[in-house]
Short mmCIF file of C-alpha atoms in Angstrom, two decimals:
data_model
loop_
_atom_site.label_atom_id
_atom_site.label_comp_id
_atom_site.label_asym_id
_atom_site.label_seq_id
_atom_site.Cartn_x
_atom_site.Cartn_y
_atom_site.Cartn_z
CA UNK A 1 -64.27 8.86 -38.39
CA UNK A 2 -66.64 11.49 -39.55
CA UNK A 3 -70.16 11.55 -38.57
CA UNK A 4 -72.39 12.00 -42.29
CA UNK A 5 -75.52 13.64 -41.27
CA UNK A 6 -78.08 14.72 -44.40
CA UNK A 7 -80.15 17.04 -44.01
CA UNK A 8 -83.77 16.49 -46.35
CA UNK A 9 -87.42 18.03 -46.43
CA UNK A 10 -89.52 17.47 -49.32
CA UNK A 11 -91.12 20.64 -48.85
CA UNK A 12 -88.83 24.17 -49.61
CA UNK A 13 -88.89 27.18 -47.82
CA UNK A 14 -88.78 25.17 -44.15
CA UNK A 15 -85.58 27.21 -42.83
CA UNK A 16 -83.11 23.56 -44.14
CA UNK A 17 -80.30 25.46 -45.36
CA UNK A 18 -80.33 28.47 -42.63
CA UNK A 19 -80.51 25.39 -39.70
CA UNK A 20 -77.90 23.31 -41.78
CA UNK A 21 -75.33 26.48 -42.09
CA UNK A 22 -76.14 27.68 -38.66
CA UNK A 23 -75.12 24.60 -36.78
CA UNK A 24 -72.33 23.54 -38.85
CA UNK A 25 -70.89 27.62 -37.80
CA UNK A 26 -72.15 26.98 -34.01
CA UNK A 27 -70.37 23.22 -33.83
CA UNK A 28 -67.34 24.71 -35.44
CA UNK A 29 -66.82 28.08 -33.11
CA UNK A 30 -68.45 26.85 -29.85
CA UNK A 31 -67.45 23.46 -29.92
CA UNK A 32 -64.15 23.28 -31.92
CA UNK A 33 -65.29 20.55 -34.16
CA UNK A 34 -64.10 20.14 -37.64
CA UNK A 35 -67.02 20.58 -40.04
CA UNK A 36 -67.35 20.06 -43.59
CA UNK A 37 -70.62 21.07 -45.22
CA UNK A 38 -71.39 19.88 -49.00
CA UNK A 39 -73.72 21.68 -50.83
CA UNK A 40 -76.02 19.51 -52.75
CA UNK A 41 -78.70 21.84 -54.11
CA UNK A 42 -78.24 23.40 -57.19
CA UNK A 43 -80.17 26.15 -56.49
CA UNK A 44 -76.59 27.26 -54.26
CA UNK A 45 -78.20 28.36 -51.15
CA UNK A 46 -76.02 27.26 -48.83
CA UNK A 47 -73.10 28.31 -51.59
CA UNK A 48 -74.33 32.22 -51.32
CA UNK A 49 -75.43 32.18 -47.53
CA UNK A 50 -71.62 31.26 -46.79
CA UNK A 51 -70.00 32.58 -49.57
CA UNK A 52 -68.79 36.14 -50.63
CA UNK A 53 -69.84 37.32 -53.72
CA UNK A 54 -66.22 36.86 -55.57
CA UNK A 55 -65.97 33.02 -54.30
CA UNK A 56 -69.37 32.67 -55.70
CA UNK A 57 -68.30 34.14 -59.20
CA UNK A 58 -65.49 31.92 -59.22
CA UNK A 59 -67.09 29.08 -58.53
CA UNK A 60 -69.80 29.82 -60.97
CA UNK A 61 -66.82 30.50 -64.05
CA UNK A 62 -66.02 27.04 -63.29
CA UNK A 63 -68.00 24.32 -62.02
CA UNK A 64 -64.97 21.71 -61.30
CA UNK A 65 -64.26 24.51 -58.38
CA UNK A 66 -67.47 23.17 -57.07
CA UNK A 67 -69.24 19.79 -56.62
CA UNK A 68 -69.90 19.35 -59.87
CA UNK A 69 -65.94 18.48 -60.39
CA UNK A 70 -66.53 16.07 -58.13
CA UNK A 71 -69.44 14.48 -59.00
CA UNK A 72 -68.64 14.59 -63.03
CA UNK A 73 -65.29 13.30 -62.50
CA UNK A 74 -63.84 9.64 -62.67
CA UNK A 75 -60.68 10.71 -60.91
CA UNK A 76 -59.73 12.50 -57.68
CA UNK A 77 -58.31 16.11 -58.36
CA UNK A 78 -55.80 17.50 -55.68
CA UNK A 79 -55.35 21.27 -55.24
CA UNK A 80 -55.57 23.45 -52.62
CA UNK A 81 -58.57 24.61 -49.81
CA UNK A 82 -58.98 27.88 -50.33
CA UNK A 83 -58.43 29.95 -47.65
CA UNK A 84 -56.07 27.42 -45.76
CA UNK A 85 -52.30 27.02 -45.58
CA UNK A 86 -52.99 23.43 -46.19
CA UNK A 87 -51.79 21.43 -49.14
CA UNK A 88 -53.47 18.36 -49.13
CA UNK A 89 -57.16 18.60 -50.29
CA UNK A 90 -58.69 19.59 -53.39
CA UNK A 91 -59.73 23.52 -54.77
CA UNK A 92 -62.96 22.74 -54.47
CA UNK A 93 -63.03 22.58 -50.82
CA UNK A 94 -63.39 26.73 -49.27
CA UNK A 95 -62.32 27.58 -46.25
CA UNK A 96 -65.54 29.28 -43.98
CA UNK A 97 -63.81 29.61 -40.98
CA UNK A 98 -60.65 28.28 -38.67
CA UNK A 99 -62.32 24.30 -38.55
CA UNK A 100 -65.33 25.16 -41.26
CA UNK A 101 -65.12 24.14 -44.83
CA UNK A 102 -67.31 23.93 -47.42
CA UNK A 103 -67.75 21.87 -50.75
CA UNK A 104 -70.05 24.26 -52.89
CA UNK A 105 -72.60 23.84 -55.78
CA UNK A 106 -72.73 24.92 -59.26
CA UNK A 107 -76.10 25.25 -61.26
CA UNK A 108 -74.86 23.10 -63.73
CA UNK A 109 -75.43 19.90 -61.07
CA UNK A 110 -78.89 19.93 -62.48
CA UNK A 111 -77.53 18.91 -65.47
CA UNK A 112 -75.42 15.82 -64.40
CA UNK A 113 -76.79 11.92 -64.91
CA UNK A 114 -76.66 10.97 -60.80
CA UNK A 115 -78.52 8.08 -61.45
CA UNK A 116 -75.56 5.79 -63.65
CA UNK A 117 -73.20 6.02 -60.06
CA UNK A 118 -75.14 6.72 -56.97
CA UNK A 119 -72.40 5.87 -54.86
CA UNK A 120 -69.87 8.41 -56.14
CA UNK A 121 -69.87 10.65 -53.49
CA UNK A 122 -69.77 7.98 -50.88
CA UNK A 123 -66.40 6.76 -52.43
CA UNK A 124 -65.44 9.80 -53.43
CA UNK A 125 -65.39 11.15 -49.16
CA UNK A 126 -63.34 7.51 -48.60
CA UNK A 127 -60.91 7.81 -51.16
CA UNK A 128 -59.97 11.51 -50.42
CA UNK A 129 -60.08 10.81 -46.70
CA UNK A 130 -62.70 13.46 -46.33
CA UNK A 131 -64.19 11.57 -43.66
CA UNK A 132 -60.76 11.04 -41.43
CA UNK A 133 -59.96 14.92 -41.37
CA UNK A 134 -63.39 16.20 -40.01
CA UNK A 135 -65.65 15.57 -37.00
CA UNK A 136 -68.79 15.88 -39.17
CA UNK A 137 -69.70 16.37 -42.61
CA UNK A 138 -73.29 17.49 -43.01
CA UNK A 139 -74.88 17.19 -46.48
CA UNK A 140 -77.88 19.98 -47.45
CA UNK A 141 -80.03 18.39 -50.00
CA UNK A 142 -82.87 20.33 -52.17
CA UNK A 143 -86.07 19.91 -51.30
CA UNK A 144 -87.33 17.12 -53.64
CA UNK A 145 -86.90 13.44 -53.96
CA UNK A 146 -84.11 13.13 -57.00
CA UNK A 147 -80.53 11.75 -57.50
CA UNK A 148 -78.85 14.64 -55.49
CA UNK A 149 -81.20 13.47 -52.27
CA UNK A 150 -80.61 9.52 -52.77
CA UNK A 151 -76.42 10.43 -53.49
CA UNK A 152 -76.79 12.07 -50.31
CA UNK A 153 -78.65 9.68 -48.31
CA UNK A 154 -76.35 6.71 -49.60
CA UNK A 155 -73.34 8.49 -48.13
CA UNK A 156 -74.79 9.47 -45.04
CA UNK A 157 -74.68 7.72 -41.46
CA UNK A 158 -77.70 9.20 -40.37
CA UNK A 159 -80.65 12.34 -41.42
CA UNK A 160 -82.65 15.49 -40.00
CA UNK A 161 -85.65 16.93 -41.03
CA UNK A 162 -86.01 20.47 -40.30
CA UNK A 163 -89.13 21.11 -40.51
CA UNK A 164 -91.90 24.21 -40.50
CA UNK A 165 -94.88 23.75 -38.83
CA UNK A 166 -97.84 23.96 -41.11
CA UNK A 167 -100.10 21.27 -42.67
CA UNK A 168 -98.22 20.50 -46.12
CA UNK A 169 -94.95 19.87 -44.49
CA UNK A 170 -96.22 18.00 -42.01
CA UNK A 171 -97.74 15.75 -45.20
CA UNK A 172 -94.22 15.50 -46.45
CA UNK A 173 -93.44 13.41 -43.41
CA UNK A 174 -94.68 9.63 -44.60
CA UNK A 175 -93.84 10.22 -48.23
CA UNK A 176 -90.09 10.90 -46.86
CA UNK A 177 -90.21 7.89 -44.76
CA UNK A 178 -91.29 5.93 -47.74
CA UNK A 179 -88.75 7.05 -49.85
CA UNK A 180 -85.82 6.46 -47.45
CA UNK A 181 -87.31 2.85 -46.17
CA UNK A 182 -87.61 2.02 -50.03
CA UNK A 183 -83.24 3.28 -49.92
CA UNK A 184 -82.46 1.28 -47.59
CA UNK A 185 -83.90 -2.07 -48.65
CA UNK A 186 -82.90 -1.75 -52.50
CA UNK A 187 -78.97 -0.42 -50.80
CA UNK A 188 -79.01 -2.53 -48.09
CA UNK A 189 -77.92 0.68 -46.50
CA UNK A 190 -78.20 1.66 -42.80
CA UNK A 191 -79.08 5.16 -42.50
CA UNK A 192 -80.27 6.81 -38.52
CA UNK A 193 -83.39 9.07 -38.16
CA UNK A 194 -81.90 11.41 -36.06
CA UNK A 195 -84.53 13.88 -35.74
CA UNK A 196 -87.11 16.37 -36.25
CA UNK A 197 -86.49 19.87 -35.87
CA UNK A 198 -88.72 22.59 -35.86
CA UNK A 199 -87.76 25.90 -37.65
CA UNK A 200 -89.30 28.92 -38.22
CA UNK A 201 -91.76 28.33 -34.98
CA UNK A 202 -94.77 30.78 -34.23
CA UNK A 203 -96.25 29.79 -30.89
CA UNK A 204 -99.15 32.12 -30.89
CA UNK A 205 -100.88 30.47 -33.87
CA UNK A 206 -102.99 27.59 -33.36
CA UNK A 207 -101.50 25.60 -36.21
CA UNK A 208 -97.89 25.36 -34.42
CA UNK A 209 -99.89 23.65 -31.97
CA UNK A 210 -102.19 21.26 -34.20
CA UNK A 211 -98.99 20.41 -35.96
CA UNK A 212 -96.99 19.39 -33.12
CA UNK A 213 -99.54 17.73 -31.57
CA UNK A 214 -100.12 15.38 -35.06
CA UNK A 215 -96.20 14.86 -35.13
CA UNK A 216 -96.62 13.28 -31.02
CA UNK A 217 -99.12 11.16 -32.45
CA UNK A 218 -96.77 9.21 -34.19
CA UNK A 219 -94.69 7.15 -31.48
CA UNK A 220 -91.93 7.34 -33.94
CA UNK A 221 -91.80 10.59 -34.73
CA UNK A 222 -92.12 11.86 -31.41
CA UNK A 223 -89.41 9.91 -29.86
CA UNK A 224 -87.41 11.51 -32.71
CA UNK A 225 -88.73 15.50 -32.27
CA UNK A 226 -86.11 17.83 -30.91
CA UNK A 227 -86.78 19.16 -27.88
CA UNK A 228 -85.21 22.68 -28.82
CA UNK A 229 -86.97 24.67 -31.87
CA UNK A 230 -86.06 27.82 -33.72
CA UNK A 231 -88.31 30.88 -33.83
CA UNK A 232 -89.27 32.18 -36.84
CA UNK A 233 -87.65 36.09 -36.72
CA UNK A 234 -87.56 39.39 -38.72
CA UNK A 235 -83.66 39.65 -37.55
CA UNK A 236 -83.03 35.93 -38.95
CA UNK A 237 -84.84 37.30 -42.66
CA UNK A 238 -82.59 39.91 -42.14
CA UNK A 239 -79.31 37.51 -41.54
CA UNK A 240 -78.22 37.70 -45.46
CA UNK A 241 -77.94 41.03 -45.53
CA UNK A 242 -74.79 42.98 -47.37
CA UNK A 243 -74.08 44.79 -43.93
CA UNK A 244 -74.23 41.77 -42.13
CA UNK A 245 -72.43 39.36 -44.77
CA UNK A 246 -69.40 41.99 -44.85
CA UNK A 247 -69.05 41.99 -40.95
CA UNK A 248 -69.29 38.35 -40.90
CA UNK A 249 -72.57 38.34 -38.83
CA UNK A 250 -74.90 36.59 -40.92
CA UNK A 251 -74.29 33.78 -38.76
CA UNK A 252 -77.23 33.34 -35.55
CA UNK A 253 -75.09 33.09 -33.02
CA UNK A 254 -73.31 36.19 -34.15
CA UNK A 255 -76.74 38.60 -34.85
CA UNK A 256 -77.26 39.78 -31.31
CA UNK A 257 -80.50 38.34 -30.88
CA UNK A 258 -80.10 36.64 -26.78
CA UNK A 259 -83.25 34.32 -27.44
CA UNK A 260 -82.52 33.29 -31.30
CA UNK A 261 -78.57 32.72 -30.32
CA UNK A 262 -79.66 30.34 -27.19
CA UNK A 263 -82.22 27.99 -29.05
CA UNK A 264 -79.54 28.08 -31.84
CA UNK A 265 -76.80 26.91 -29.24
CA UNK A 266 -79.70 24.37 -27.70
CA UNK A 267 -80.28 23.11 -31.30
CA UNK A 268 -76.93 22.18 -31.94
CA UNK A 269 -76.21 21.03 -28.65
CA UNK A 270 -78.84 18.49 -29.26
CA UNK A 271 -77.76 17.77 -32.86
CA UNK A 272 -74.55 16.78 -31.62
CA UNK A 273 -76.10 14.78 -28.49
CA UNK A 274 -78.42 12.71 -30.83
CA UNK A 275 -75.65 12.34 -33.68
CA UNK A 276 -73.64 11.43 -31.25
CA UNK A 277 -70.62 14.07 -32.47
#
């Protein structure tokens, strides 16, 4: 059975989606595992970072090629993954690479009523099976507290907070934890802290230290704080670019950067460690 990891920060701009792309594409081509990543954010980061541009205009002309068909439908719709020779899963399902799919978004989420069935993605992944054909599926949420965060969260095993570190992100913390410990007590629901991880890191300033040292503070949160961290650099701003996108090497592991590929590999390593994938 799959492993449902979500991946949450209140805050925006705190390197989610690049860390929740990146180790789904290191997991997938290092490790061989089978990874499915749903995009939850209408906003369609993850969407474009994986995406070429014609996948994303098709996706866009239609929304049921995305997760809005999922989300806005009653019944299950079987098709085809695109990019596979297989016949058994549904068109809005893309094909990133050998053992790396992805379930896209669509703008128009921001329109659907999530609130009337918060559990339709969680029995939406049983009924299709979703979560007997891969390893792990990793959800990437937006970064606010809505209906697209608590669908997520109620489908999900466990969740990571990537996180950057400066003050207001660091006050996102116990307003998160509120929000999930009020989840699980109105669900009933079980749902794993997995971890803390620090993106876009900056040693030399004295506020990656102050941060880090209020996040060991908290017993809690420092049992949970990944050892491994990702630097913040120029050549990861530069990942998305349409060079690199149309060589396939928007990917960290696959930018040539030594240092930025090894924390990557030591950040998923310890994903998979803690998740126990």
């Amino acid at each position: 059975m799959s492993k449902i990891i979500t991946f949450i920060n209140m805050k925006g701009g705190v390197g989610k989606t690049t860390l929740s792309v990146n180790i789904c594409y290191t997991m997938a081509k290092l490790y061989d595992k089978k990874v499915l990543l749903i995009d939850m954010d209408p906003q369609m980061n993850a969407t474009q970072y994986i995406l070429n541009d014609e996948q994303v205009r098709t996706i866009l002309n239609n929304s049921r090629n995305s997760i809005c068909g999922i989300l806005s439908s009653s019944e299950l719709l079987p098709s085809v993954v695109q990019g596979s020779s297989e016949n058994e899963t549904y068109t809005y399902i893309y094909q990133v690479y050998n053992n790396f799919d992805i379930i896209p978004s669509h703008l128009h989420l921001m329109s659907l009523n999530l609130n009337e069935r918060p559990l339709r993605l969680k029995q939406f992944i049983k009924d299709t099976k979703l979560n007997e054909k891969y390893d792990v599926i990793i959800l990437d949420c937006p970064p606010t507290i809505s209906g697209y965060t608590r669908l997520s969260l109620l489908s999900s095993d466990g969740y990571v907070v990537p996180m950057k570190t400066d003050y207001l992100s660091f006050f996102g913390l116990p307003l998160l934890e509120n929000y999930i410990s009020s989840l699980k007590k109105d669900f009933e629901k079980e749902l794993e802290f997995i971890g803390i991880i620090l993106t876009m890191v900056r040693e030399n300033w004295n506020i990656y230290g102050d941060v880090k040292s209020l996040i060991k503070h908290n017993m809690e949160w420092n049992r949970k704080l990944f050892n491994s961290e990702l630097k913040a650099k120029t050549v990861i701003e530069k990942a998305l670019s349409p060079e690199n996108k149309k060589k396939n090497k928007s990917y960290i592991i696959e930018l040539g950067d030594n240092e930025i590929e090894q924390q990557m590999i030591n950040i998923t390593q310890e994903f998979m460690r803690k998740a126990r994938i």
